[in-house]
XYZ file of C-alpha atoms in Angstrom:
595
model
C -37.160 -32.847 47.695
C -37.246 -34.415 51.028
C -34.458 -32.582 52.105
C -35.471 -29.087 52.963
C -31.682 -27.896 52.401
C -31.188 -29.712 48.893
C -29.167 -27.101 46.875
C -30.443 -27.342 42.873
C -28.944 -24.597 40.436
C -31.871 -21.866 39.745
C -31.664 -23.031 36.121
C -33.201 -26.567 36.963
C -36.191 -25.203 39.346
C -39.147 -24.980 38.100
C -41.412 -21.710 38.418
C -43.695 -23.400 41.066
C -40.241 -24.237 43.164
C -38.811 -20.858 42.946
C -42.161 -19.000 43.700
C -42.084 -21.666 47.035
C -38.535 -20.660 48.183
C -37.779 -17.742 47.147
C -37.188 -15.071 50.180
C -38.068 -11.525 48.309
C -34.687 -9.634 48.999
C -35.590 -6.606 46.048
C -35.417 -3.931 49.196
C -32.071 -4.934 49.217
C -31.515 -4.075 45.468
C -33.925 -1.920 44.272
C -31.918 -0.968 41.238
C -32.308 -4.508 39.720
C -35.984 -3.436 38.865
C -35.640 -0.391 37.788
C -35.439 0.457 34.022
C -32.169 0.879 33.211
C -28.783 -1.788 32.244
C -27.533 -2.987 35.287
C -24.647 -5.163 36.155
C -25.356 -7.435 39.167
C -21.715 -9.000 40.864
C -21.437 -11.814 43.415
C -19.420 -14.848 43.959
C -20.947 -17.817 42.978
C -24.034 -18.966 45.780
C -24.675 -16.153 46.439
C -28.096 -16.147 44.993
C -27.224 -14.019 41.651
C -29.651 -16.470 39.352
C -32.528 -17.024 42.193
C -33.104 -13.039 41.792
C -33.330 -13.004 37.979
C -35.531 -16.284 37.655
C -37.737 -14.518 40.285
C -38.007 -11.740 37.967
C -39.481 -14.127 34.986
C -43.363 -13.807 34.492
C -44.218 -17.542 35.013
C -42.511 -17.037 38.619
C -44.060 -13.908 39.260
C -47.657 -15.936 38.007
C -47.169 -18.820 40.393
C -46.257 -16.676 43.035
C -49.335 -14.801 42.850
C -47.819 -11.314 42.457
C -50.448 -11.323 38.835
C -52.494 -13.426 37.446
C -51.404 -12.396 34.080
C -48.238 -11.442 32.521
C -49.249 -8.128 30.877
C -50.062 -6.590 34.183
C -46.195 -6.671 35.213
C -43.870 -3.595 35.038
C -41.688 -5.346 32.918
C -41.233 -8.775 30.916
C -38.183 -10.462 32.066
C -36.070 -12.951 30.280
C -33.721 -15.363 31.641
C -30.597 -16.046 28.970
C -27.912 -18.625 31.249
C -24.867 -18.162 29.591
C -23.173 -21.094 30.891
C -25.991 -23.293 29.053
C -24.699 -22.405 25.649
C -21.390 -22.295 23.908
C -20.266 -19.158 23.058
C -16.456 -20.058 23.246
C -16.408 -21.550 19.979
C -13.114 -22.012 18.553
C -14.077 -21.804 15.073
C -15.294 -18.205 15.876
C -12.135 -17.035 17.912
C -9.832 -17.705 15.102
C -11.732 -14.316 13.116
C -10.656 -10.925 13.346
C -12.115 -7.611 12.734
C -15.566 -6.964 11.232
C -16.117 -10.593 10.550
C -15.900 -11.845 14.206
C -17.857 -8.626 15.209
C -20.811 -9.337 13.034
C -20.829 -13.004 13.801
C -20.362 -13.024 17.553
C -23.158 -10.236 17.820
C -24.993 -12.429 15.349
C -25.435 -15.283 17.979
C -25.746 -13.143 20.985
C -28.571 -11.859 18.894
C -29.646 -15.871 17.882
C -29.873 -17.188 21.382
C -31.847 -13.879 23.058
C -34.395 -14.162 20.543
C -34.759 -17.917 20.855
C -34.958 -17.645 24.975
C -37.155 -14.582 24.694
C -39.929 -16.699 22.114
C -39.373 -19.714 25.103
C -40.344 -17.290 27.361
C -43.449 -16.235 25.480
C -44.297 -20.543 24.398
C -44.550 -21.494 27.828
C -46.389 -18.323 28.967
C -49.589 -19.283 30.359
C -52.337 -19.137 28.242
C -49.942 -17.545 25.761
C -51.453 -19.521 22.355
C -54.997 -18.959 23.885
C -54.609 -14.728 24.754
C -53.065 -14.690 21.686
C -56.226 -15.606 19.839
C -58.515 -13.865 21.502
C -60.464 -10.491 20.392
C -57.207 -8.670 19.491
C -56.571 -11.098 16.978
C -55.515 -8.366 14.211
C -52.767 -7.998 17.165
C -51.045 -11.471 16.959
C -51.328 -11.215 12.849
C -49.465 -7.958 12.780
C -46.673 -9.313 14.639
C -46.304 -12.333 12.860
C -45.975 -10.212 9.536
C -43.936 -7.689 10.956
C -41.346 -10.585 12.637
C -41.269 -12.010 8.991
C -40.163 -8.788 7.473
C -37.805 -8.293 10.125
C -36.282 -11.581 9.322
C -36.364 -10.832 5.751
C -34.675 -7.753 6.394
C -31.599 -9.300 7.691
C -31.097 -11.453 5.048
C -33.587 -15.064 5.678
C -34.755 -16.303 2.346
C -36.838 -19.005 4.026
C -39.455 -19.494 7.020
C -40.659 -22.662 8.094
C -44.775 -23.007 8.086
C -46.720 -22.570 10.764
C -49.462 -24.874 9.852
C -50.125 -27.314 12.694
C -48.635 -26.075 15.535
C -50.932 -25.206 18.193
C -48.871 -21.874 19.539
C -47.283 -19.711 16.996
C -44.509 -18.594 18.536
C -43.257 -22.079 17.704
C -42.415 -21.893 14.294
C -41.298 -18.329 14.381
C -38.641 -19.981 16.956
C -37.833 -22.390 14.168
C -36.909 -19.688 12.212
C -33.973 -18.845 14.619
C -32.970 -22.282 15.461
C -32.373 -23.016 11.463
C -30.559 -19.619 11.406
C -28.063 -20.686 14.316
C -27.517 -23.819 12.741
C -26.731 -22.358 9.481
C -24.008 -20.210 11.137
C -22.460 -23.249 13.196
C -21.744 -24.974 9.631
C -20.474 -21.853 8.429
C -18.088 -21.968 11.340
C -17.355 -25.056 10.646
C -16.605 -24.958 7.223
C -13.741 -22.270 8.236
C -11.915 -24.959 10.254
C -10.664 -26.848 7.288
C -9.027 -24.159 5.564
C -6.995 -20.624 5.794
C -8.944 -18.542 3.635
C -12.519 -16.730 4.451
C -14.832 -17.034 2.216
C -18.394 -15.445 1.920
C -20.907 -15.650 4.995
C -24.284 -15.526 2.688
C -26.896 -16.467 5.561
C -29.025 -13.991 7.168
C -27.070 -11.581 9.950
C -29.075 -10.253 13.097
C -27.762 -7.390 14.991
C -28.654 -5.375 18.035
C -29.861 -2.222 16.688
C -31.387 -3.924 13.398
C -33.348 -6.710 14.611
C -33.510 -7.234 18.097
C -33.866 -3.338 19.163
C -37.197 -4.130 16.519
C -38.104 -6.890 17.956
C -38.119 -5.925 21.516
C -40.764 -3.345 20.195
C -42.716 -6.081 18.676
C -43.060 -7.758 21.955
C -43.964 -5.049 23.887
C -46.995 -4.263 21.618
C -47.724 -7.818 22.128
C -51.688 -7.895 23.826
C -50.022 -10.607 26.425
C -46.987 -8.536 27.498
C -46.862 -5.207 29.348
C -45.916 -1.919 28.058
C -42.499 -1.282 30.080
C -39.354 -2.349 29.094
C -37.849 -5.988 28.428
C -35.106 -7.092 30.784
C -32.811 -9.242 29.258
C -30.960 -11.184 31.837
C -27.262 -12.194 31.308
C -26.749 -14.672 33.837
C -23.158 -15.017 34.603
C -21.637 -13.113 31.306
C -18.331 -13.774 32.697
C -18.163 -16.928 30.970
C -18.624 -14.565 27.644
C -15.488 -14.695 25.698
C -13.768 -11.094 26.363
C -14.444 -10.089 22.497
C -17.945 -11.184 23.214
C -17.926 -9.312 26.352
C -17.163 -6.114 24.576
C -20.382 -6.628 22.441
C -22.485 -6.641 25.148
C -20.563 -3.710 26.366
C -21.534 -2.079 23.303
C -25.142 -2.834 23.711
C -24.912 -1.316 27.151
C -23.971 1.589 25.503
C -27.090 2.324 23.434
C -28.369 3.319 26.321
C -31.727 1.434 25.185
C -33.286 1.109 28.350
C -37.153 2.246 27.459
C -37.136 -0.762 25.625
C -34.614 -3.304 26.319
C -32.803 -3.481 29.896
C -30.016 -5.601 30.410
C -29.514 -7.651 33.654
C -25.911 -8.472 33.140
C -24.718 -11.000 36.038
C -21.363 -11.895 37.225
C -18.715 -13.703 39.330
C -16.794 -10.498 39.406
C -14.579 -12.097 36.916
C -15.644 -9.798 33.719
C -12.910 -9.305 31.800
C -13.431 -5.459 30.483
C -15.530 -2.210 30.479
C -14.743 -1.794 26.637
C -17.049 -1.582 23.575
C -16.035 -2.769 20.057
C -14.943 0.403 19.722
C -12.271 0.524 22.055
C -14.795 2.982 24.018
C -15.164 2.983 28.057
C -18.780 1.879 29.419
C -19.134 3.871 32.863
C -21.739 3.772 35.817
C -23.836 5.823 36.507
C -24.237 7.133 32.719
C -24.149 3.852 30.799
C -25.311 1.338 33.638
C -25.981 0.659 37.738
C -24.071 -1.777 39.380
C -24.664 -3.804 42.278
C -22.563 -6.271 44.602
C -24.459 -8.613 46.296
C -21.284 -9.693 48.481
C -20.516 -5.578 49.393
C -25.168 -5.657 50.682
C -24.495 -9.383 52.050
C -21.445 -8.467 54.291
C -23.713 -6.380 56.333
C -26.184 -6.867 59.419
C -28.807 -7.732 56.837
C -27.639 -11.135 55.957
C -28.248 -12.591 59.195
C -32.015 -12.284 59.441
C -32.239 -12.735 55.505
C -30.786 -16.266 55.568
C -32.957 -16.760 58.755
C -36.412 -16.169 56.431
C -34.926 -18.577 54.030
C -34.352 -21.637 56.248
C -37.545 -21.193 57.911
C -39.279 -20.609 54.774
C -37.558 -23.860 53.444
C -38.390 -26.158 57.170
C -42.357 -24.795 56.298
C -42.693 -25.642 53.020
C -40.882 -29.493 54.083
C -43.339 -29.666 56.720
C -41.455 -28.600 59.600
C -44.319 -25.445 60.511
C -43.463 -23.268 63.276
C -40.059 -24.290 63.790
C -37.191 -21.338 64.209
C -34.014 -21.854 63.052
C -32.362 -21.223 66.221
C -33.908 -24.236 67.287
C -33.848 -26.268 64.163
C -29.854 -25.514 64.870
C -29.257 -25.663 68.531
C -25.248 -24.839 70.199
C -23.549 -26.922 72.258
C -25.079 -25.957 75.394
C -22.544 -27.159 77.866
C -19.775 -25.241 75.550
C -22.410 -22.173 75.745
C -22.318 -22.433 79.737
C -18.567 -22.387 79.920
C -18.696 -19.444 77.664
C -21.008 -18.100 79.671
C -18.763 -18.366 82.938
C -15.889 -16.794 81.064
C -17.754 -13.828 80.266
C -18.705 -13.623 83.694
C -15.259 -13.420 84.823
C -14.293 -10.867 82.198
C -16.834 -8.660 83.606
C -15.619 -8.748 87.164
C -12.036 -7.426 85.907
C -13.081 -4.536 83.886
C -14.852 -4.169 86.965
C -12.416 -4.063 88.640
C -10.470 -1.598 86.251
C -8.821 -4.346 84.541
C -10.240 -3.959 81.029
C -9.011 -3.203 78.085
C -11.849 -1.354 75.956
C -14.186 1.616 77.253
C -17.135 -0.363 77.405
C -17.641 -4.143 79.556
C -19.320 -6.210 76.282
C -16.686 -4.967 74.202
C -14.137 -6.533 76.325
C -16.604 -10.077 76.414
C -16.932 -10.163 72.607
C -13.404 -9.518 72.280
C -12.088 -11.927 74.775
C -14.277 -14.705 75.635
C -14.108 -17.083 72.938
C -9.980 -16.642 73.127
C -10.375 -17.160 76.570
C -12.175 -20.093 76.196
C -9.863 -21.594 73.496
C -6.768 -21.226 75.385
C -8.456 -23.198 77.617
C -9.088 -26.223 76.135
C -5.258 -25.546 74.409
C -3.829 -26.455 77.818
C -5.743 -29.801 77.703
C -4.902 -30.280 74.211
C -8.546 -30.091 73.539
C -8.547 -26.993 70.919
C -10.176 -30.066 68.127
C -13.453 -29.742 70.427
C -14.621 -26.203 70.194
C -17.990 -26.389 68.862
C -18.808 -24.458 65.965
C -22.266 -25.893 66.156
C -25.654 -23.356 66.190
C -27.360 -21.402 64.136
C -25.342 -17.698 64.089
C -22.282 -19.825 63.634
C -23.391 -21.448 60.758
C -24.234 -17.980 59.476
C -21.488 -16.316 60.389
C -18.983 -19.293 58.580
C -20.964 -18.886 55.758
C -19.438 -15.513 55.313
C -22.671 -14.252 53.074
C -22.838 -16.619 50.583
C -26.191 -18.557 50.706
C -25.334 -21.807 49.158
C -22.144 -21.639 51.771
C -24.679 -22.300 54.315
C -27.223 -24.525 52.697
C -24.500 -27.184 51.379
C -23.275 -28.145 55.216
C -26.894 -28.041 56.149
C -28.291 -30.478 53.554
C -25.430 -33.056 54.794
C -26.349 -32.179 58.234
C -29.971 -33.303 57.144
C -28.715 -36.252 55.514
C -26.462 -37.682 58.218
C -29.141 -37.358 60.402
C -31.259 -39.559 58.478
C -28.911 -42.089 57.699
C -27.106 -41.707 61.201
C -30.674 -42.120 63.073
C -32.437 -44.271 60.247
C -35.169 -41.217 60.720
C -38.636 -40.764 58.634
C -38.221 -37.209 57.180
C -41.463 -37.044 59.665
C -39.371 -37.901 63.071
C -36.316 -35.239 62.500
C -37.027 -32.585 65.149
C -33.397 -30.474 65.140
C -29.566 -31.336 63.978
C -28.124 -32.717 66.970
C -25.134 -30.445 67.683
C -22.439 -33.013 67.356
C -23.100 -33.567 63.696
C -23.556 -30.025 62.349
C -19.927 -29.856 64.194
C -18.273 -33.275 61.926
C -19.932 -31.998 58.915
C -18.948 -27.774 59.267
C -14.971 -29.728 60.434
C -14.615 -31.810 57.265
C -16.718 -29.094 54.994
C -14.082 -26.886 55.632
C -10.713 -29.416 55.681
C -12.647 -29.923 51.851
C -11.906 -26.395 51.066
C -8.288 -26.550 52.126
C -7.510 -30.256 50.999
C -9.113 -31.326 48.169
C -10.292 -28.076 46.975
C -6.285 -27.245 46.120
C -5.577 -30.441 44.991
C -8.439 -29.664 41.983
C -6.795 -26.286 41.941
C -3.046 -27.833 41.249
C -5.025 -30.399 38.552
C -6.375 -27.150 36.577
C -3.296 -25.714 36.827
C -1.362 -28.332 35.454
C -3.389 -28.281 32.619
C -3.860 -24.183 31.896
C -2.145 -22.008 34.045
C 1.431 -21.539 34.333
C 3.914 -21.763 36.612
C 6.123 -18.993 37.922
C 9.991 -19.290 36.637
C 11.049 -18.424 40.769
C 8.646 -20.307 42.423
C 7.125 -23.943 42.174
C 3.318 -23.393 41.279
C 0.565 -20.888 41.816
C -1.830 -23.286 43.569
C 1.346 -23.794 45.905
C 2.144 -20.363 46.276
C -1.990 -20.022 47.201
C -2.169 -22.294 49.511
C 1.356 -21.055 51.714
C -0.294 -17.712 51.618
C -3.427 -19.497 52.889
C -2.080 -21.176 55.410
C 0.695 -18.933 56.305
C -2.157 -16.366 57.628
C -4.475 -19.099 58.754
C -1.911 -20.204 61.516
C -0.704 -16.657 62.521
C -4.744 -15.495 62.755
C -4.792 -18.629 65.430
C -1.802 -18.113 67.185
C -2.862 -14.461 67.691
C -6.110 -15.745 68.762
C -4.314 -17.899 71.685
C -2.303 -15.200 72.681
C -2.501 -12.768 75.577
C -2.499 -9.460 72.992
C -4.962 -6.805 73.436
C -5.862 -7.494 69.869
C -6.446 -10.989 68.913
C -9.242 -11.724 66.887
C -7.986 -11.629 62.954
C -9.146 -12.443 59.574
C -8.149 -10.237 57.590
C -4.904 -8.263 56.298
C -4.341 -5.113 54.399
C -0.826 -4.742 52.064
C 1.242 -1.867 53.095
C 2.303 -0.899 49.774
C 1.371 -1.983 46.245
C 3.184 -5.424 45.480
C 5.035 -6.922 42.630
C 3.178 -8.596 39.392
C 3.580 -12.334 40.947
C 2.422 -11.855 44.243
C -0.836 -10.254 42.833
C -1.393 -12.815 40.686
C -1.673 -14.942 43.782
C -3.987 -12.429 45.581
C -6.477 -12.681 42.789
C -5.884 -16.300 42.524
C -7.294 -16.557 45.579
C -10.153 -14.299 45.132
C -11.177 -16.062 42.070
C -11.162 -19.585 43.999
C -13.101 -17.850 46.962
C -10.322 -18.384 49.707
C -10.358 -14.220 50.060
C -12.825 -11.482 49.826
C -11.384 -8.385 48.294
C -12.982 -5.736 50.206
C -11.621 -1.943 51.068
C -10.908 0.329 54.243
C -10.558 4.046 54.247
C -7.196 5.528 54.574
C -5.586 7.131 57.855
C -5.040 10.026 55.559
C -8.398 10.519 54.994
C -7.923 10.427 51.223
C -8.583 7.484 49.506
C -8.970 3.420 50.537
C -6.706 0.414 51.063
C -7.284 -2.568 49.508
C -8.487 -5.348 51.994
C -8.355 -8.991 52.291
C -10.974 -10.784 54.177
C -10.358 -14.923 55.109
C -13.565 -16.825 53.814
C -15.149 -17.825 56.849
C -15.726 -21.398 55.601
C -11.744 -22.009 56.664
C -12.165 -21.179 60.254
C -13.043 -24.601 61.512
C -10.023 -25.996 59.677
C -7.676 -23.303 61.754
C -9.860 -23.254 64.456
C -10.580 -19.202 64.099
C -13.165 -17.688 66.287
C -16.491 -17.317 63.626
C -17.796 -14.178 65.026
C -17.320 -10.841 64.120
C -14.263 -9.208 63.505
C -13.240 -6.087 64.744
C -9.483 -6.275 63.452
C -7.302 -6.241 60.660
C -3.223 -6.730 60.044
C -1.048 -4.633 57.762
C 1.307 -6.968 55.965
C 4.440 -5.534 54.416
C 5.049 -6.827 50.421
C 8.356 -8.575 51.673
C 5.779 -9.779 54.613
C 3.343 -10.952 52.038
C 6.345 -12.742 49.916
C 7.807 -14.248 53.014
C 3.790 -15.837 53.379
C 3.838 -17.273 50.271
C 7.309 -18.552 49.886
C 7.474 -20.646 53.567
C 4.546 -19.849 55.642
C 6.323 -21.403 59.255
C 8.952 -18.551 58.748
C 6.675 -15.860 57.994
C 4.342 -17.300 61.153
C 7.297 -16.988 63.590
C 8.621 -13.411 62.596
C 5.372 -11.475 62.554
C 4.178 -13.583 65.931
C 7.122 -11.832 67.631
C 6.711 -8.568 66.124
C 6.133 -5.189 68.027
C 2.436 -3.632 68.405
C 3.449 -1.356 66.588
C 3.898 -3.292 63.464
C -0.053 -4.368 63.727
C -2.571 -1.478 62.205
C -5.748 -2.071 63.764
C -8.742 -0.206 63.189
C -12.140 -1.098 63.329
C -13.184 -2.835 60.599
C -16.589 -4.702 61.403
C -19.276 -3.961 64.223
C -19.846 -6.383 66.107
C -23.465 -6.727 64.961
C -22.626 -6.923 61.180
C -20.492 -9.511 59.437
């Protein structure tokens, strides 16, 4: 990779690449090593598979943490979800006990199969496996083949002539799963069920045995397995509820699940109808809830630089690797100046004279170049902007910076060798159309999936149109305010009054699933209690030309408000522009250090 900012899904690295770029962030989340189910939640990018691969004993290996896998607290498993078909049609049409069975069946299948990949490509796996403790190796081997036998497998494919024997044990499972495809199959061209008369694997049966198997292994340590669920939101809900049920068991001195998601799971429910709840049944943690915090900033900092050493670029900060605009920084500079000599001069607004330049200067500035007609040429160019607009996602800020590295390149007709820094006036053109992406073409995808899946409300035209009025309904007022001469003016996010009706919540969520909003939370005047929050993705505030920085501020939106937003956005703009103070709730919602 020649670009240091070349964005490759976790799945596709290698364990060499991950051990080279991976920025250790476990103080962060301690509870994702400790022995016990946990259920990890982030939007996508935000680094949810990077932390599980790092987890895996080949990683740990190249990274020189051991030099051997059996001297690790744990033996971790990586099971992608999205890599495998779960949603099979075939199965979906069962009810009851037989689409219990079967659906735990190939959850069962496919952890098996990725936990004997794990052990194949172990290093030195076939030869530790050999070695004095060989009495070790044959006793597993029988014990796996009773297990199988057990739940139902008549046959076993020979091991003669393969080099490592976990091979043909992992033949075992692969004939198994395709045995129960044809069975599903079969099902398709008729009404009636008829007899499943393959073997069946469950979780307490076989792979609870199993797991105990492994652990006894001479080539695996003695704690617990983790069995990682990346992104289980793609799990049919049924399925879902079997893995609930595995939760559960409460299993965790052998078997740990690392259950990731999008923060779209579907339900908390076991077969059984039965609630799973944290902390008795599992931990949770949300990466975006740790992220949002004055963490990120030096976090993402380690990772570029990490990244611009191991491309060659040694000793080089990313502050410098991503300079500002320095004349924009000197007019800044000379506004803050000014702002200083009238709270001076008892003309402030807040207690304190850097609140009132952090609140003011960039507005300041912007109404500036408004009376020019010059707002298009802010500069959103340097380092903690490019942080800051990639609102604590990681991948938010590595996809503009890989473009930024290519343009240069291609711009320049640069050797990788001769690129010293990303010349402010690019990272600017790429962050302007990265983000007119996310409001443009982005929807236009939306309004194509919705054509083809979700429907459309009976009183208004689409969801993807109601999303994107709403969108840019608050995107326009958040810049108006931002030009204005109000003591508050620096928005981004709004908080709903009142609960609202069953459409406009649809929309909300919409556009929390699609990553335009954040759903966050702010205590209650009352003291009793939180409001539900909505926070603006920061990779839309070049597109509405929103100041990047923190934000101290938040709007209270009525549900007719809200409405009025979705169903014509210039109306709703002009009416709450020329509202009263008193209809704006601020409080402070972010310090200024954090994001």
């Amino acid at each position: 990779m020649n670009n240091p900012f070349s964005v490759k899904t976790p799945e596709t690295l290698n364990a060499e690449d991950i051990a080279k770029l991976f920025i250790d962030v476990f103080s962060d989340f301690p509870k994702l090593l400790d022995p016990e189910h946990t259920f990890l939640h982030g939007t996508r990018g935000t680094g949810k598979s990077m932390m599980l691969r790092y987890l895996e004993p080949h990683v740990q290996i190249a990274a020189n943490k051991v030099t051997k896998a059996r001297e690790l607290n744990h033996y971790a498993v990586h099971m992608p979800i999205k890599r495998a078909n779960y949603s099979l049609s075939e199965l979906e049409r069962l009810e009851g006990a037989p689409y219990w069975l079967l659906s735990e069946h190939i959850l069962t299948i496919h952890a098996v199969i990725h936990i004997l990949d794990s052990l194949i490509s172990l290093p030195n796996s076939d030869e530790e496996s050999e070695d004095a403790d060989g009495e070790n190796w044959d006793k597993f081997c029988a014990d796996f083949i009773k297990l199988t036998e057990t739940a139902g497998c008549t046959s076993n494919p020979s091991a003669e002539g393969n080099q490592n024997p976990f091979i043909y044990l992992r033949e075992i499972f692969e004939r198994e799963h395709q045995e129960t495809l044809r069975y599903l199959r079969k099902l398709t061209f008729g009404k009636a069920l008829f007899p499943y008369e393959s073997a069946l694997f469950g979780y307490i049966d076989f792979l609870l045995p199993f797991i105990q198997l492994v652990i006894k292994l001479n080539i695996t340590p003695d704690g617990p397995v983790f069995l990682m669920l990346d992104d289980a939101d793609n799990l049919p809900e049924r399925m879902q509820k079997v893995v609930n049920s595995w939760v559960s068991y409460r299993t965790t001195d052998r078997l740990c699940l690392k259950i990731s998601t999008q923060q779209r799971y579907k339900t908390w429910r076991t077969i059984q109808g039965t609630l799973i709840e944290s902390p008795h049944d599992y931990s949770e943690i949300d990466i975006n809830t740790v992220y949002t915090s004055k963490n990120y900033y030096p976090q993402i900092k380690k990772i570029v630089e990490k990244r611009l050493d191991v491309h060659g670029f040694s000793n080089t900060s990313a502050t410098d690797f991503f300079p500002e605009n320095l004349d924009q920084e000197k007019a800044l500079a000379l506004i803050a100046d000014r702002i200083k000599i009238k709270w001076k001069e008892d003309q402030g607004v807040s207690s304190r004279q850097q609140d009132d330049v952090t609140r003011y200067k960039v507005s300041e500035y912007m109404k500036e170049l408004a009376k020019t007609k010059k707002t298009n040429t802010f500069s959103y160019s340097g380092f903690k902007s490019m942080v800051d607009i990639s609102s604590g996602i990681v991948r938010f800020f590595l996809e503009p910076a890989s473009r930024m590295y290519s343009e240069v390149i291609t711009t320049n007709q640069y050797e990788h060798e001769k690129v010293e820094n990303i010349p402010h006036q690019i990272q600017d053109k790429i962050l302007t159309d990265w983000s007119k992406e996310f409001m443009l073409n982005h929807f236009y995808g939306l309004k194509r999936t919705e054509e083809g899946i979700i429907e459309t409300f009976k009183s208004r035209t689409s969801k993807s149109d109601c999303l994107r009025n709403l969108i840019t309904s608050f995107g326009n007022l958040f810049q108006k305010k931002l030009l204005s001469d109000d003591t508050e003016r620096r928005f981004i996010s709004f908080m709903p009054t009142r609960n609202v009706n069953k459409e406009t919540q649809e929309i909300l969520d919409l556009a929390v699933e699609w990553g335009y909003l954040y759903r966050s939370s702010t205590g209650r005047k009352e003291g009793i209690g939180r409001n539900i929050l909505y926070v603006f993705n920061r990779r839309l505030v070049p597109y509405f030309k929103l100041d990047p920085s923190g934000y101290v501020a938040y709007m209270s939106v009525t549900p007719e408000d809200l409405n009025l937003a979705i169903d014509d956005p210039s109306s709703f703009v002009r009416k709450r522009f020329g509202s009263t103070k008193r209809e704006l709730v601020v409080q402070e919602l972010f310090k200024e250090e954090e994001f």
